[in-house]
Coordinates of N, CA and C in Angstrom, one line a residue:
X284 N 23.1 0.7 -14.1 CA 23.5 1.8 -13.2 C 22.8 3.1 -13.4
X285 N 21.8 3.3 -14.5 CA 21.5 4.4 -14.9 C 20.4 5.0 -13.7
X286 N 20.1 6.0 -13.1 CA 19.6 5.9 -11.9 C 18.4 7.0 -12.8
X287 N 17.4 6.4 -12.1 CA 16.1 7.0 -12.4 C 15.3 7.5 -11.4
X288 N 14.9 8.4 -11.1 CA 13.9 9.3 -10.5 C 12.8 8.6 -10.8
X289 N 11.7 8.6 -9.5 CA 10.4 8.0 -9.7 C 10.0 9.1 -8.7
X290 N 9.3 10.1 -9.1 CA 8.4 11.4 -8.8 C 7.1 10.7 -8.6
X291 N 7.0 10.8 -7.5 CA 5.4 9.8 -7.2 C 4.8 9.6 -5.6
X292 N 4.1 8.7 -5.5 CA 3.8 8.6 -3.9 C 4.8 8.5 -2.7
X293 N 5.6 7.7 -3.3 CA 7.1 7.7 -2.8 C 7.1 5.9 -2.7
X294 N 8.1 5.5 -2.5 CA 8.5 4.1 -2.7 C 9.2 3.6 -1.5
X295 N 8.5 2.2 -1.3 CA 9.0 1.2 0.0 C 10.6 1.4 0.2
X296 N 10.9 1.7 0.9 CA 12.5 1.7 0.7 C 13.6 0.0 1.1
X297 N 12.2 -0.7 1.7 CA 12.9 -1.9 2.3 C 12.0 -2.8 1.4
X298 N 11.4 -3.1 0.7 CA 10.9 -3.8 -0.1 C 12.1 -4.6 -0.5
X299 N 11.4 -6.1 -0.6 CA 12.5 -6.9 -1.1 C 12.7 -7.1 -2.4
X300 N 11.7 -6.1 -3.4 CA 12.2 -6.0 -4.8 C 13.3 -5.0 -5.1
X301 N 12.7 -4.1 -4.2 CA 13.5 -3.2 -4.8 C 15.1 -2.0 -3.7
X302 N 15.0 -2.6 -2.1 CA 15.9 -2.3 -1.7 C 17.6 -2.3 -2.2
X303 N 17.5 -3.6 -3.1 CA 18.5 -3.5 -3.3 C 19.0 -2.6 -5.0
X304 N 17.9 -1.9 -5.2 CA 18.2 -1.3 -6.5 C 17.9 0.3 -6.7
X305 N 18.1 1.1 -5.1 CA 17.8 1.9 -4.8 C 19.5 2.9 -5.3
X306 N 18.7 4.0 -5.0 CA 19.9 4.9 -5.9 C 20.2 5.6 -4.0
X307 N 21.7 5.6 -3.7 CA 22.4 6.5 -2.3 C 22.7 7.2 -2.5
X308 N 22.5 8.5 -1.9 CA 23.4 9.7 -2.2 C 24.7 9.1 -0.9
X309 N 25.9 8.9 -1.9 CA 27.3 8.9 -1.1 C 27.9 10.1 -0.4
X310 N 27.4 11.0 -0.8 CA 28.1 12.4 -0.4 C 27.4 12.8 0.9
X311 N 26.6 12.4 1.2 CA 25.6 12.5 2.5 C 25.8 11.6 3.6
X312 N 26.0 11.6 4.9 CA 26.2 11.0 5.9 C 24.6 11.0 6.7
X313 N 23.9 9.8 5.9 CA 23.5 9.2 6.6 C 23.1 9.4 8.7
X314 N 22.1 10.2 9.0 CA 21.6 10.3 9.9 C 22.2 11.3 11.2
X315 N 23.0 12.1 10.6 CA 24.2 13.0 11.6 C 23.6 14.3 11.4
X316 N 22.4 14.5 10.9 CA 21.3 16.0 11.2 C 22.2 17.1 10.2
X317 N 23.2 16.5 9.1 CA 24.0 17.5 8.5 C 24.2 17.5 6.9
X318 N 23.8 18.4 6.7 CA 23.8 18.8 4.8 C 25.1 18.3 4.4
X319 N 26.0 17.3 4.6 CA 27.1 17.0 4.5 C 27.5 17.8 2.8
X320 N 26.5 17.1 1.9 CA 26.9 17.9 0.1 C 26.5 19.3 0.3
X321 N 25.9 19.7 1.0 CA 25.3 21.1 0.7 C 24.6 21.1 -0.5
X322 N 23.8 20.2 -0.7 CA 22.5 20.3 -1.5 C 21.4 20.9 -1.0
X323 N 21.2 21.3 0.2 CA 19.9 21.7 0.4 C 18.8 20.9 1.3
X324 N 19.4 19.9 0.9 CA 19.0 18.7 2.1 C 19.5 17.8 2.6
X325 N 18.7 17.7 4.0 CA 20.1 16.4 5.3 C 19.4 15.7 5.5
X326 N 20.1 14.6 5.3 CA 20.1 13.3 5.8 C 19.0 13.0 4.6
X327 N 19.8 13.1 3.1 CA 18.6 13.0 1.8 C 19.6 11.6 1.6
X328 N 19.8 10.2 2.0 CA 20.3 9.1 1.9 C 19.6 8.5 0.7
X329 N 18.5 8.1 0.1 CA 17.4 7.6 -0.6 C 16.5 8.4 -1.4
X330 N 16.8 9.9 -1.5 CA 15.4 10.4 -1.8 C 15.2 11.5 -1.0
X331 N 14.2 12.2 -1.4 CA 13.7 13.4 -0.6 C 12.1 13.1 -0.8
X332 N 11.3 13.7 -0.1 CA 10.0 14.1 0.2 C 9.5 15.6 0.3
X333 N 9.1 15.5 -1.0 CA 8.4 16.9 -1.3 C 6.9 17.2 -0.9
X334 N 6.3 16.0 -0.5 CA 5.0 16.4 -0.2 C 5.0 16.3 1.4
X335 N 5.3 15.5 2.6 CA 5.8 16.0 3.7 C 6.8 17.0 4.5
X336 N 7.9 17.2 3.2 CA 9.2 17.9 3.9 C 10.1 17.7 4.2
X337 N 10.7 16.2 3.8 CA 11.3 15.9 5.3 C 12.3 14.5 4.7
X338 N 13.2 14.0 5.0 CA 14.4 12.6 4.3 C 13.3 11.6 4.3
X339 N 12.2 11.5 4.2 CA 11.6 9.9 4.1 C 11.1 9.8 3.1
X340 N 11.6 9.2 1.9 CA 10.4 9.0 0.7 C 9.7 7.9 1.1
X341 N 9.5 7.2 1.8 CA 8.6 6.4 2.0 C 6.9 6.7 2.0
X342 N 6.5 5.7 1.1 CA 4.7 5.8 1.1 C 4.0 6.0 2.7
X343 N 2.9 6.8 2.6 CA 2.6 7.0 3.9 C 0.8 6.5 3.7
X344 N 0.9 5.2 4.3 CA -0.4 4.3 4.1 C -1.6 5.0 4.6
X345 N -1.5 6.0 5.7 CA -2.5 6.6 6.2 C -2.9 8.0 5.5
X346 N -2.1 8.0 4.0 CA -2.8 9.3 3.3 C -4.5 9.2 2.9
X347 N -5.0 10.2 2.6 CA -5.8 10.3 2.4 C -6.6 9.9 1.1
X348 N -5.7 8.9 0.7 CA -6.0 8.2 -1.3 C -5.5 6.1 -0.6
X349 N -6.3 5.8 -1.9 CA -5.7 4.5 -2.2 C -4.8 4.1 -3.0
X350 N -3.9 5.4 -3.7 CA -2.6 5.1 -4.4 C -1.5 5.3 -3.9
X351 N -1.5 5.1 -1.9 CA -0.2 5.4 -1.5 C 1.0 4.1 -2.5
X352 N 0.4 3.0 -2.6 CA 1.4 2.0 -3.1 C 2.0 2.4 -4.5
X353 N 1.2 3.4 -5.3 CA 1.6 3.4 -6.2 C 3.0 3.9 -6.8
X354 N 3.8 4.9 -6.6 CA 5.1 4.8 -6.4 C 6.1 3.4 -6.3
X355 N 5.5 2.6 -5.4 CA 6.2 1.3 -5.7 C 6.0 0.5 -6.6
X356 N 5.0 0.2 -6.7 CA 4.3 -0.5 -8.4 C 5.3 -0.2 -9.0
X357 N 5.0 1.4 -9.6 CA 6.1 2.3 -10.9 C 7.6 1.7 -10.6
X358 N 7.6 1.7 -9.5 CA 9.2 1.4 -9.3 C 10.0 0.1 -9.5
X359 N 8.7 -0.5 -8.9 CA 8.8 -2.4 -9.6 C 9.3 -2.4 -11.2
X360 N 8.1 -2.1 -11.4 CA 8.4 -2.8 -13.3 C 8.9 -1.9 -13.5
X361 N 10.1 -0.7 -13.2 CA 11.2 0.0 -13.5 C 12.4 -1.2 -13.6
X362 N 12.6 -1.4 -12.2 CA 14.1 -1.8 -11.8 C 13.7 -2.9 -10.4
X363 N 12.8 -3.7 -10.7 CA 12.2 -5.1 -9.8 C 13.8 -5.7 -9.5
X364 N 14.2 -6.1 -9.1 CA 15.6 -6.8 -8.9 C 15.7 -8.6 -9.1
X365 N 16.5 -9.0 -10.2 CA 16.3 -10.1 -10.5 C 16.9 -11.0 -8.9
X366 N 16.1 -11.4 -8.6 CA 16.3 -12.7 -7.1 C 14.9 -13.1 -6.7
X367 N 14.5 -13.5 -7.9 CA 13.7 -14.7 -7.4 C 12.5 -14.4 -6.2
X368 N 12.7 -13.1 -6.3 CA 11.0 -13.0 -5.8 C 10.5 -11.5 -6.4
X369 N 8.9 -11.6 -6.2 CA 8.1 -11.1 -7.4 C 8.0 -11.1 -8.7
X370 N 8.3 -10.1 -9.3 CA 8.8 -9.8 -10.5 C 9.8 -9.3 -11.1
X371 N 10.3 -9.0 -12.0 CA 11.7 -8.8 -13.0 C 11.1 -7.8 -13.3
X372 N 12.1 -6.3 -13.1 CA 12.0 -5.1 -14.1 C 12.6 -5.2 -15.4
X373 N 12.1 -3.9 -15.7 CA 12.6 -3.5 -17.5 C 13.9 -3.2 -16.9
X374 N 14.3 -2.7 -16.3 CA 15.7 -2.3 -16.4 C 16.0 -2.9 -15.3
X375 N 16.3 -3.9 -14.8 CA 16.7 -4.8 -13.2 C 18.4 -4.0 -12.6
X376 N 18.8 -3.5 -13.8 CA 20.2 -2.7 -13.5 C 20.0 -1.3 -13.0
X377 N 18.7 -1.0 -13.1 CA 18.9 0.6 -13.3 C 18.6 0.9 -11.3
X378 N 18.8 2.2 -11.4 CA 19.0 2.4 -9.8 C 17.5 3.3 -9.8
X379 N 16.9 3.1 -8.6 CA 15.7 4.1 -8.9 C 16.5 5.1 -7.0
X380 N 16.0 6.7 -7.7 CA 15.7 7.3 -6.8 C 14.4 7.9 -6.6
X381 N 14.0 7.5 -4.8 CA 12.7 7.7 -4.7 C 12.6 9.2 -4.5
X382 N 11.4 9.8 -5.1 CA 10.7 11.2 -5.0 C 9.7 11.4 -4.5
X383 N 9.4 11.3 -3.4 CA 8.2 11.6 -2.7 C 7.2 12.7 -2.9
X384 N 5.9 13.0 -3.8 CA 5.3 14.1 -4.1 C 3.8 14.5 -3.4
X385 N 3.3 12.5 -3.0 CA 2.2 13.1 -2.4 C 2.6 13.8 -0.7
X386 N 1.0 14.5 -0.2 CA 1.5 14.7 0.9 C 0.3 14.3 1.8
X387 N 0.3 13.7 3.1 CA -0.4 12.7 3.8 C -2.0 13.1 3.5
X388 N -2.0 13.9 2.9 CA -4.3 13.8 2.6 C -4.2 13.3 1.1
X389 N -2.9 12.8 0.3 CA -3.1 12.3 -1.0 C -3.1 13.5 -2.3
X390 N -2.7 14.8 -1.7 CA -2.5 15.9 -2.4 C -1.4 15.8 -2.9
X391 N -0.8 16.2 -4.4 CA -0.2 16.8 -5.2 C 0.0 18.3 -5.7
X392 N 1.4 19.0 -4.8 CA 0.9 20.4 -5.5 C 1.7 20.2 -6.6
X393 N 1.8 21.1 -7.3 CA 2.5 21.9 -8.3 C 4.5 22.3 -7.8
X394 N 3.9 22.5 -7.0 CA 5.3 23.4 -6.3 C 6.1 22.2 -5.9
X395 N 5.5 21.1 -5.7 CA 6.4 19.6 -5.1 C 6.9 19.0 -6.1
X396 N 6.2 19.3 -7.2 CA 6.7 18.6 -8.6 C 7.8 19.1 -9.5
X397 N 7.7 21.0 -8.9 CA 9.0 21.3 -9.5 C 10.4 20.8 -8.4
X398 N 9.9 21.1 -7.6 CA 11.0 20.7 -6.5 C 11.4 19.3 -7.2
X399 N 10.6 18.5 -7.2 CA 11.1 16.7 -7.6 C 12.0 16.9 -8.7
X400 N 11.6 17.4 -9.3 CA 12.3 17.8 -10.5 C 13.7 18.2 -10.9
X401 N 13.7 19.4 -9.9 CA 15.1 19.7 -10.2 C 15.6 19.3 -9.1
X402 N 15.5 18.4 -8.0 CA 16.4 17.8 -7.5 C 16.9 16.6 -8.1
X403 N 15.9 15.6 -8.7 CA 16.1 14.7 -9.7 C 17.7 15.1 -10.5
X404 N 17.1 16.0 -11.2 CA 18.3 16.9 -12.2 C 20.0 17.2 -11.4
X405 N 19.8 17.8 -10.5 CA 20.8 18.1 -9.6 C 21.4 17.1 -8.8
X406 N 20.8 15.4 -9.0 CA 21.5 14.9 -8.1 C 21.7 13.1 -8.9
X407 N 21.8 13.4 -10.2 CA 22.1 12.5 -11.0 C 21.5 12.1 -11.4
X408 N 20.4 11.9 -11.7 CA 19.1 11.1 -12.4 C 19.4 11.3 -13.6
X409 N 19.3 10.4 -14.6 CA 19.0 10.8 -16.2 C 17.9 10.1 -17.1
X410 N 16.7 10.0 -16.2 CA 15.9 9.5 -16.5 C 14.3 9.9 -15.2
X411 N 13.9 10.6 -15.7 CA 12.6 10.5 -14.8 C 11.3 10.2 -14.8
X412 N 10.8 9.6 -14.4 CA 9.5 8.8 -14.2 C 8.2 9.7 -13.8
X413 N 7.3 9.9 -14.6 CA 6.1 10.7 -13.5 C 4.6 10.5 -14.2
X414 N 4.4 9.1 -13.8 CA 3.4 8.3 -13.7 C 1.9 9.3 -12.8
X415 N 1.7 10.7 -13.0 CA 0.7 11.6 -12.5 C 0.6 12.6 -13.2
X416 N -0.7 12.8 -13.1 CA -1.2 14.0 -14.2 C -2.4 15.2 -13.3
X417 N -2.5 16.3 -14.2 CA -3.6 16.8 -13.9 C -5.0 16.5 -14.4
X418 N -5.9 16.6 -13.9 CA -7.2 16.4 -14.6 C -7.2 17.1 -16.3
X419 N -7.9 16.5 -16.9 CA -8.0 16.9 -18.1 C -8.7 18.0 -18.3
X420 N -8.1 19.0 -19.9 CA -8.8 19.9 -19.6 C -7.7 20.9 -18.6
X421 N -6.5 21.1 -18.4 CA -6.2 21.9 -17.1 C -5.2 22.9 -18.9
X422 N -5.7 24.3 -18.2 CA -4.7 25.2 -18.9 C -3.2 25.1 -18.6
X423 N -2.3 25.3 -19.7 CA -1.0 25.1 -19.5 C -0.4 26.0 -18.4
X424 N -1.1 27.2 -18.5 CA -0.4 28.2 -17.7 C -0.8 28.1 -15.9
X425 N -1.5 27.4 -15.9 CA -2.0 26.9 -14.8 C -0.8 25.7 -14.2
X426 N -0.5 25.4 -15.1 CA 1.1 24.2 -15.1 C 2.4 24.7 -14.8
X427 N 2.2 26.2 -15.1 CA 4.0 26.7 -15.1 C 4.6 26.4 -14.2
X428 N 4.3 25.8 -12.9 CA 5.2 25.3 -11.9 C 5.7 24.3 -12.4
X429 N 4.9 23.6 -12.9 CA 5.8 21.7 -13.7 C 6.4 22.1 -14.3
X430 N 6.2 23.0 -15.6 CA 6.8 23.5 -17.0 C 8.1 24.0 -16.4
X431 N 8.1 24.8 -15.3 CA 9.3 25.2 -14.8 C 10.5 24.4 -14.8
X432 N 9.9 22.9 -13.9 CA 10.7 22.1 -13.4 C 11.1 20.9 -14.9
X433 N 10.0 21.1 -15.8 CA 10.7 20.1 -17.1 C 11.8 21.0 -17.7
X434 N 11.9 22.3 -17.6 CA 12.7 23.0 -18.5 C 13.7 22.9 -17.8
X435 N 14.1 23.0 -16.9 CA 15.3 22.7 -15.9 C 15.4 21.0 -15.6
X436 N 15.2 20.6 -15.6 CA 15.7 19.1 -16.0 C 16.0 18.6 -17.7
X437 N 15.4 19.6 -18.7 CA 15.6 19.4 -19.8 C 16.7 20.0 -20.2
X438 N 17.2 21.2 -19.7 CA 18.4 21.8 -19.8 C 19.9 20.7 -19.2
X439 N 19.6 20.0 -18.5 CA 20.2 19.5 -18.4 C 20.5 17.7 -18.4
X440 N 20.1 17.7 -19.3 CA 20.2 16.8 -20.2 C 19.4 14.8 -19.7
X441 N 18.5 15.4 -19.1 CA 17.3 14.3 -18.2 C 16.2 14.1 -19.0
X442 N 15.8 13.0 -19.6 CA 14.8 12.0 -20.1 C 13.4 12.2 -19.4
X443 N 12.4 12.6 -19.2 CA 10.6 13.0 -18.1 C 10.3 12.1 -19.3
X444 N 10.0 10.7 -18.7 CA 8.6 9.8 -19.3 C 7.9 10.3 -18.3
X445 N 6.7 10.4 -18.6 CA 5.0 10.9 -18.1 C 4.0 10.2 -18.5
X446 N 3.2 9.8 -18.1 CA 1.9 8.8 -18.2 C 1.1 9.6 -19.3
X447 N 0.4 9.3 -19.7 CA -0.7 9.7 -20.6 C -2.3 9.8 -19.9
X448 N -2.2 9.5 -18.7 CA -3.4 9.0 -17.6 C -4.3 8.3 -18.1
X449 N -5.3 8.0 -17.2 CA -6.4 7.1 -17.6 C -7.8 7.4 -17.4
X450 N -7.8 8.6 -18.3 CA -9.5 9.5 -18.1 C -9.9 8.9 -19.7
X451 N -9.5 8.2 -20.9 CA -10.1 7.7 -21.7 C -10.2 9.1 -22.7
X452 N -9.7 10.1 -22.8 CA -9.8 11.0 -23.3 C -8.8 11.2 -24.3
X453 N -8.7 12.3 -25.6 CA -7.8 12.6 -26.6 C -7.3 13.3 -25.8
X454 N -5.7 13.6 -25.4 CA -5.3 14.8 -24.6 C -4.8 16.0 -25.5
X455 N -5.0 15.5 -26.8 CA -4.7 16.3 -28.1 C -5.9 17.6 -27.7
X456 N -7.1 17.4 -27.6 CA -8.2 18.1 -26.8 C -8.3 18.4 -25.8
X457 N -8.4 17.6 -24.7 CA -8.3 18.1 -23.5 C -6.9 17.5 -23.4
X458 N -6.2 19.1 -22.6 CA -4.4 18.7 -22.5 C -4.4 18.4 -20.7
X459 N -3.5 17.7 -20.8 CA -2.9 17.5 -19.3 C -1.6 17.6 -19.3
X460 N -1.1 17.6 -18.1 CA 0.4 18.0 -17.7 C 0.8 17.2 -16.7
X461 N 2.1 16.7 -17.0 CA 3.0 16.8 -17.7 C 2.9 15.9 -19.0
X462 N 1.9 15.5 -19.1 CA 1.8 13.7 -20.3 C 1.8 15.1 -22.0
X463 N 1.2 16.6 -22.2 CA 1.4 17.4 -23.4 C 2.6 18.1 -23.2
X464 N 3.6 18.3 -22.6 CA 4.5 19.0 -22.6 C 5.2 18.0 -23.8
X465 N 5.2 16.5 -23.8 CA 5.8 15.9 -25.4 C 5.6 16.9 -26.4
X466 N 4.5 17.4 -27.0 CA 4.7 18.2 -28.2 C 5.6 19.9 -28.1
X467 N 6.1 20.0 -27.1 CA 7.1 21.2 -27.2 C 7.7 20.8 -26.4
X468 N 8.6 19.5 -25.9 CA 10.1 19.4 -25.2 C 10.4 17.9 -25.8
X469 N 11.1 17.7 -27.0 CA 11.7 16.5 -27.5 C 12.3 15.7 -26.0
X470 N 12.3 16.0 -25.3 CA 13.3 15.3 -23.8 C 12.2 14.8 -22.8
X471 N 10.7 14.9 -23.5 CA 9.9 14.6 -22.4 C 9.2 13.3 -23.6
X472 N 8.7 12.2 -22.9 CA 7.8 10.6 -23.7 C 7.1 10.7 -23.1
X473 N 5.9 10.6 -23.6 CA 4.5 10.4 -23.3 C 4.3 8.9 -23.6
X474 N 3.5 7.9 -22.7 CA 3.5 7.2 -22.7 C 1.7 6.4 -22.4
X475 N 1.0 5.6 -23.0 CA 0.0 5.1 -23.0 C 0.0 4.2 -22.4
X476 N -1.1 3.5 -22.4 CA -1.3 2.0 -21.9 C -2.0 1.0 -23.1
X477 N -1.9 -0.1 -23.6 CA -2.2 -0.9 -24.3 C -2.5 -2.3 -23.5
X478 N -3.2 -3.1 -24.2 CA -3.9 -4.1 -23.6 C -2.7 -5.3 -24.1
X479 N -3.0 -6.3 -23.9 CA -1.9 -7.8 -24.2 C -2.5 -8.2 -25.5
X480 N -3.0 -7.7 -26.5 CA -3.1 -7.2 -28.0 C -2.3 -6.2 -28.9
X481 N -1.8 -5.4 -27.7 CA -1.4 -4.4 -28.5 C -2.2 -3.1 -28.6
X482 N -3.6 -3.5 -28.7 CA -4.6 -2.2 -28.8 C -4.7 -1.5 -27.4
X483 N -5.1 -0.1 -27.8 CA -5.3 1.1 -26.8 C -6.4 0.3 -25.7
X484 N -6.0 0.5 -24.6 CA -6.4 0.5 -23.2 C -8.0 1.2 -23.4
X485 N -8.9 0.5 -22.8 CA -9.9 1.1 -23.1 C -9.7 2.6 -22.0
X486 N -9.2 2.7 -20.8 CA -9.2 3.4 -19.6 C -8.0 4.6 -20.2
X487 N -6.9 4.4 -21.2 CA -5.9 5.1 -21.2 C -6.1 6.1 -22.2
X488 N -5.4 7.1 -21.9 CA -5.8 8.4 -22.4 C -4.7 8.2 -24.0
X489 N -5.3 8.7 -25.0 CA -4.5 9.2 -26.5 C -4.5 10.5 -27.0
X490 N -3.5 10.1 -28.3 CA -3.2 11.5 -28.9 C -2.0 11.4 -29.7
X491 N -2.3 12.9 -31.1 CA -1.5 12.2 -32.0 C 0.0 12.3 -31.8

């Protein structure tokens, strides 16, 4: 039942892995044009969309990238739902709430990721996902919009795993964000990729 934020392209909502492991906001009425919680947003049933604006986190195929699917991927091998078709997640119990960040040209701002963030925080999540980074090499202060949004989900007491990306680089040297904010927020995992060995991914980024 632990409901997880997936900050990302945004995720299938009817997929038959994972519809049935989607996180509802109950306090919201569903399609009546009305802030029923007074959160800030209507008709947020599944998720919000930060990179269009608007209640649909769903992936939008006609973006301007080939990683609209990606959000769903991440959300798969989160919480896949055990019935016998596709695959089985790590957590088949957990609830994912979708976060929509790209916006239809395949852009990621800064300002959509704080937003993801502290809505994440503000609407149960205790665990968030954010499988995207900046190019390597990006100054931290150039990040304070994310930093913003980790410190306020950290304050209140929310888990940021973050990818490590896959530029093949030390990020210990060149830093990225959100995958270095681990070495000054104990509440944020950085997370690599390894091969069916065990050894580092030739493509995945390290660091001590």
């Amino acid at each position: 039942g632990t409901v997880v934020a997936v900050i990302d392209s945004g995720v299938e909502l009817n997929h038959p892995d994972l519809s049935s492991r989607l996180w509802t906001n109950s306090a919201d009425t569903c399609g009546n044009a009305v802030d029923d919680d007074s959160n800030g947003f209507v008709d947020d049933c599944n998720g919000w969309d930060f990179g269009g604006k608007d209640n649909n986190p769903n992936p939008e195929q006609s973006a301007g990238t080939s990683n609209w699917y990606h959000g769903t991927h991440v959300a798969g091998i989160i919480a896949a739902a055990r019935n016998n078709v596709g695959v089985v997640g790590l957590a088949p119990d957990a609830r994912i709430m979708p976060i929509k960040v790209m916006a239809s040209n395949g852009a990621i701002s800064s300002s959509a990721i704080y937003g993801a963030l502290v809505y994440a925080a503000n609407n149960g999540a205790k665990v968030v996902n954010m499988s995207i980074a900046t190019p390597p090499n990006t100054a931290r202060a150039s990040a304070s919009a994310i930093e913003s949004g980790i410190q306020y989900a950290t304050a209140r007491g929310v888990i940021v795993v973050a990818a490590a990306g896959n530029n093949s680089v030390d990020i210990g040297a060149q830093p990225l964000w959100p995958a270095n904010y681990s070495l000054y927020y104990p509440s944020v995992i950085t997370v690599g990729a390894t091969t069916n060995t065990d050894a580092q991914s030739s493509s995945s980024n390290y660091g001590a």
